[in-house]
C-alpha angles and dihedrals in degrees: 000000000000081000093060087033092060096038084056096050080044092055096045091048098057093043089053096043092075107100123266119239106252114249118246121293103244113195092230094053088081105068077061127090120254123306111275110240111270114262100257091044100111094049090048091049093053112126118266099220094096090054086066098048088040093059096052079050105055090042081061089052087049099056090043135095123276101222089050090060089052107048084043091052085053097043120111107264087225085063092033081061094044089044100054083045089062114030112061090192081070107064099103085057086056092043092054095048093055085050085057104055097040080047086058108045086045097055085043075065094053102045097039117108107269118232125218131217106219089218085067102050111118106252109245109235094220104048081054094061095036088061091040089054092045092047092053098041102045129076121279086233097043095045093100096052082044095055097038090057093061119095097225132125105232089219112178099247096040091051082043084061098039092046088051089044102051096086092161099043113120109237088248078060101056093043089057091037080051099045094036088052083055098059100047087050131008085207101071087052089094136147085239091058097049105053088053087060090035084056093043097051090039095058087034107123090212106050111137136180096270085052094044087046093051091047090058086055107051081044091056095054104045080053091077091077115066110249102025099106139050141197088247099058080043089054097049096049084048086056089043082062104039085054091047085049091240098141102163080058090052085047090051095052092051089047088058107048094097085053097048092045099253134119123218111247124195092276092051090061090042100055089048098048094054089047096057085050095070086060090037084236087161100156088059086042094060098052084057092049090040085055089041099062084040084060102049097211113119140185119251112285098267094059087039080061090053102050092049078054104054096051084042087057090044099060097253101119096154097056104042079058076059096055095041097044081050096049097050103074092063104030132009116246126241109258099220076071082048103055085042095052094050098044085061095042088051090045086069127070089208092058096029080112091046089053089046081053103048090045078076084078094068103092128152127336092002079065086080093065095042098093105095088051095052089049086055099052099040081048086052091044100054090040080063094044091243087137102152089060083046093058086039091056098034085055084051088062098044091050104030105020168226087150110246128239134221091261086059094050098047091054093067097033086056086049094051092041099061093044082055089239084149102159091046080053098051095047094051080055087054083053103048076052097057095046080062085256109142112213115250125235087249092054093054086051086051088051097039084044086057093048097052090043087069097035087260095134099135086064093048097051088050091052080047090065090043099065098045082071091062101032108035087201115040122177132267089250100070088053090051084052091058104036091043085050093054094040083058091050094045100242099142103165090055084048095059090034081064091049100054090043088062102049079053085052088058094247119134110222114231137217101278092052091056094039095058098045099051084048095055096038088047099043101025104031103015094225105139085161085069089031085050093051093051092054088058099056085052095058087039084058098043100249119144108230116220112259093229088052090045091048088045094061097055076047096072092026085069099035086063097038094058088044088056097048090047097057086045093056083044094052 
């Protein structure tokens, strides 16, 4: 009897061993978890090492005797067992027997009720729809009644479909589907689920403040439970309020990921820093950004840019150095930040040395960018009169690179200038000259303006000629700097030789240029005829002499002529 009993388990074994057909794939199977293991697979999975001994077994039972079988199959299992201990013939009836009993369990297995885990139902395609098409027609105030009256199990993989699903719902309606679906059921209540409905407020057109509110909330709450929120839901509601310009919310979120068991990653201080920044909360903005060096976990170098430019335009120039000195030893910052950073840090005499340093970050091909940077801090170095590490840096350029540009030129040439380094000053134009840079016409008036400064006019006026070899037309400042210089040092007749040069030139002298000279001939020189003569070519020019020069002029007439009178009485 065991023996027929075992051929027929063997025989049902290997019918039911062959594989199953897989059911139809469902597109919404696959918002569900994976497919649970068929009933019978633990039976069909068995090993197939007893079949083997089972066989060899059963050809035994089948060479033996029958009656053997049978006296063996009434026996007492406790003898049976004593039996097989002590009788070594007997092993393929053990063997059998042991057969048996796996064979049963296994086929208890087989027959027992299955149960079912809810998270692994297959979601009905049209329930889902049903609840989508509730959920977009109803109320916003009457969605939860609604809800409550349907008879449907808010699975987590079912509310995952209908939330995907739900393309038309207001942001206000997927927060109450959400919290409804909750309460039906706390499995649906799920960090999977709430990142679909965080995604969906945050690319909502219409979010406003009272959504992204209600959505903290909610946050908040679930947050409660480890593991039910991530730094990636925190991050998006840091960018909602960033983008609703609430930047002491955004503060608050940040200030509760620890809470919440998350940690802040780069993104995280970027997005509230940046947050603080709409309201110009910089103070707030700075202990992120402390925590965020102390971290050591930093945005992507372009935000990291950002952020070195915000404190730069705040005035904070000496904290955005901190974040990029920070920075760069993860990521390399834009230079576009760079540049920025350095122009604010030259623009003050206290971090002129902190800009030298950071030109040193300039290597190969970013050298080519690092003009504007050295201008500014040759630009800072000569506004602090620091001119020798000016010209240094100025003769790097020129031998190193980035190739400098008139601008740069004239910073140091000004500097020289006024501390009457003139020589110093008309070599570094030889050297403009030999860089292929033609002067400027404002770099020849610095020069002549430095001449005229220490008497020196007749070199001025010759730098003057000079440049009208290079610039056909110069202004009519670099003939005042020469006229006024002449008129100090009391040489009138090359004053009005320079006078006369610039109306050849084409140039019309303006009313600076006659009013200086008829002060200096009445007051210095006491010549109102030449005085008198210049007043006409203004009115000939159509000039309007000024009432106290005029007046100025029949001054010193009568002055002479009593003066006169008087020697001839006295004659």
């Amino acid at each position: 009897m065991l023996r027929s009993r075992a051929r027929a388990l063997l025989l049902f074994r290997s019918c039911i061993h062959k594989s199953l057909p897989p059911p139809p794939p469902s597109p919404i199977r696959t918002l569900t978890r994976a497919t649970p293991p068929h009933p019978l697979s633990r039976f069909l999975s068995s090993s197939p090492e007893p079949l083997s001994d089972s066989s060899s077994a059963a050809t035994a039972s089948a060479s033996s005797d029958p009656a053997d079988a049978a006296a063996s199959a009434s026996s007492d299992p406790a003898d049976a067992a004593a039996s097989a201990s002590s009788d070594s013939s007997d092993d393929g009836e053990d063997n059998l027997t042991s057969l048996w009993e796996e064979d049963a369990r296994d086929a208890d297995d087989v027959f027992a009720p299955a149960t079912s885990d809810p998270a692994d139902d297959v979601v009905d395609e049209v329930t889902v729809a049903r609840v989508r098409a509730v959920v977009e027609s109803t109320p916003e105030d009457q969605i939860p009644s609604a809800l409550a009256d349907m008879v449907v199990d808010f699975t987590e993989p079912f509310l995952s479909a209908v939330l995907l699903s739900a393309e038309s719902c207001s942001a206000k309606k997927l927060l109450l589907l959400f919290k409804s679906a909750a309460n039906n059921n706390p499995a649906a209540r799920s960090l999977a689920n709430l990142e679909i409905v965080v995604d969906k407020v945050a690319e909502s057109d219409e979010v406003d403040k009272m959504n992204a509110y209600l959505l903290w909330d909610l946050v908040k709450e679930m947050g409660t439970v480890p593991g039910s929120v991530n730094t990636q839901v925190l991050n998006k509601l840091l960018a909602m309020f960033w983008k609703l310009e609430k930047s002491k919310v955004a503060l608050e979120v940040f200030d509760m990921f620890s809470d919440l068991g998350c940690t802040p990653d780069g993104d995280s201080y970027y997005l509230v820093i940046e947050a603080a920044g709409k309201k110009s909360m910089v103070d707030a903005a700075w202990r992120v950004c402390e925590k965020m060096i102390g971290s050591g976990c930093f945005p992507d170098n372009k935000k990291i840019g950002d952020i070195v430019t915000f404190f730069c335009k705040k005035k904070k120039v000496k904290e955005a150095r901190l974040v990029y000195l920070a920075a760069k030893e993860k990521l390399q910052t834009p230079i576009p930040a760079l540049n920025f950073l350095i122009g604010a840090l030259a623009r003050n005499d206290e971090t002129i040395n902190a800009a030298l340093e950071l030109l040193e970050e300039y290597q190969g091909e970013s050298l080519k960018d690092a003009g504007m940077s050295y201008a500014a801090v040759i630009h800072g170095l000569c506004k602090t009169n620091n001119v020798k590490d000016a010209k240094k840096l100025l003769m790097r350029m020129v031998n190193l690179g980035p190739a400098p540009g008139n601008a740069v030129f004239n910073f140091v040439i000004t500097a020289l200038s006024k501390n009457g380094e003139m020589e110093d000053a008309k070599g570094l134009m030889r050297v403009m000259e030999n860089q292929g840079i033609r002067p400027d016409i404002y770099t020849y008036s610095v020069i002549m303006s430095g001449y005229t400064k220490g008497g020196m006019v007749d070199e001025a006026h010759s730098i003057l000629r000079d440049a009208k070899k290079i610039h056909p037309k110069l202004s009519t400042v670099t003939y005042h700097t020469v006229i006024r210089g002449y008129c100090k040092m009391e040489e009138f007749e090359k004053a009005l030789e320079c006078l006369n040069e610039m109306k050849e030139d084409g140039m019309q002298p303006n009313m600076d240029e006659y009013n200086k000279l008829i002060q200096s001939l009445c007051l210095k020189a006491l010549d109102w005829r030449t005085a008198e003569k210049l007043l006409k070519e203004m009115d000939d020019s159509g000039l309007r002499l000024k009432g106290i020069t005029r007046s100025l002029i029949a001054a010193v007439k009568e002055l002479e002529m009593e003066e006169s009178s008087k020697a001839s009485q006295e004659t």
